[in-house]
């Protein structure tokens, strides 16, 4: 975004015409809001663990008036797909594989994520 007029954020003056970017990766890994921010922990999103969390500490679909209109559909679709996979397979990362994250407009991977899928018996 570009500031259309002079602004102030805490003690910082932001002049008109200044480009401002929100670093979503930094927000999602801020230890002020996330215990062990670099550890994969789906239970951090359990309603009991989210009660006192700032509403903008997690922004997967943006926030405010420009929020994604497909957010509810997308989240339900993710739940169905993940549930279908984990009912049939045990997932683990390939040990020798390093995941390299790259922060662009969106957080992406420089390389593929390689997983082992082991069928679950029964």
XYZ file of C-alpha atoms in Angstrom:
122
model
C 0.000 0.000 0.000
C 1.014 3.611 -0.489
C 0.303 6.227 2.164
C -1.890 8.948 0.672
C -1.195 11.351 3.523
C 1.311 11.686 6.354
C 0.629 9.253 9.156
C 1.977 8.237 12.534
C 2.481 4.759 13.973
C 3.495 4.876 17.632
C 6.460 7.281 17.586
C 7.193 6.865 13.856
C 6.205 9.411 11.230
C 5.216 7.772 7.924
C 5.383 10.345 5.116
C 2.878 10.600 2.282
C 3.938 8.413 -0.686
C 5.743 5.862 1.487
C 5.220 2.223 0.522
C 4.074 0.028 3.391
C 3.967 -3.779 3.401
C 2.578 -6.100 6.045
C 4.935 -8.998 6.743
C 2.371 -11.741 7.369
C 5.112 -14.323 7.964
C 6.420 -12.229 10.869
C 2.914 -11.841 12.303
C 2.318 -15.601 12.100
C 5.622 -16.328 13.869
C 5.528 -13.610 16.540
C 6.443 -15.182 19.908
C 4.277 -12.530 21.613
C 1.211 -14.420 20.297
C 2.536 -17.897 19.494
C 4.248 -20.312 21.861
C 7.012 -22.078 19.876
C 6.150 -20.142 16.685
C 8.255 -22.315 14.361
C 6.805 -25.629 15.574
C 3.892 -27.195 13.675
C 1.140 -27.398 16.288
C -2.430 -27.579 14.957
C -3.796 -27.538 18.530
C -2.771 -23.879 18.830
C -5.948 -23.166 16.800
C -8.252 -25.061 19.167
C -10.934 -22.640 20.415
C -9.688 -22.963 24.015
C -6.190 -21.915 22.914
C -7.484 -18.986 20.861
C -9.664 -17.280 23.478
C -7.300 -14.431 24.387
C -5.336 -14.229 21.148
C -5.429 -10.968 19.228
C -7.898 -11.371 16.306
C -5.236 -10.279 13.789
C -2.454 -12.554 15.077
C -3.340 -15.026 12.298
C -4.267 -13.715 8.831
C -4.491 -16.608 6.372
C -7.239 -14.855 4.390
C -6.418 -11.214 5.131
C -8.604 -9.259 7.523
C -10.973 -6.345 7.747
C -13.085 -5.005 4.873
C -10.971 -6.773 2.220
C -11.217 -10.191 3.854
C -11.506 -13.170 1.499
C -15.159 -14.007 0.801
C -14.245 -17.669 0.234
C -12.637 -18.137 3.650
C -15.341 -20.358 5.177
C -15.586 -22.554 2.087
C -11.799 -22.877 1.835
C -11.384 -23.795 5.497
C -14.128 -26.442 5.290
C -12.594 -27.854 2.124
C -9.186 -28.073 3.817
C -10.713 -29.918 6.778
C -12.422 -32.478 4.530
C -9.288 -33.137 2.459
C -6.971 -33.430 5.462
C -9.424 -35.670 7.331
C -9.690 -37.939 4.280
C -5.907 -38.215 4.006
C -5.117 -38.801 7.679
C -7.828 -41.472 7.971
C -6.038 -43.526 5.316
C -2.343 -42.650 5.735
C 0.331 -41.885 8.301
C 2.377 -38.925 7.033
C 6.011 -38.165 7.755
C 8.624 -35.928 6.173
C 11.382 -37.522 4.136
C 14.310 -37.303 6.592
C 16.991 -36.064 4.182
C 14.730 -33.390 2.714
C 15.113 -29.764 3.825
C 12.158 -27.447 3.421
C 13.234 -23.999 2.242
C 10.657 -21.267 2.776
C 10.676 -18.116 0.644
C 8.776 -14.978 1.635
C 7.339 -13.349 -1.470
C 3.862 -11.846 -1.701
C 2.796 -15.177 -0.213
C 4.926 -17.571 1.775
C 6.010 -20.270 -0.651
C 8.500 -23.096 -0.782
C 11.640 -22.910 -2.881
C 11.447 -26.666 -3.285
C 8.792 -29.350 -2.981
C 7.711 -30.775 0.369
C 8.483 -34.483 0.250
C 6.344 -36.750 2.413
C 6.113 -40.452 3.047
C 2.553 -41.746 3.034
C 2.204 -45.038 4.828
C -1.203 -46.733 4.537
C -2.978 -47.195 7.851
C -4.274 -50.733 8.325
C -7.935 -51.147 9.089
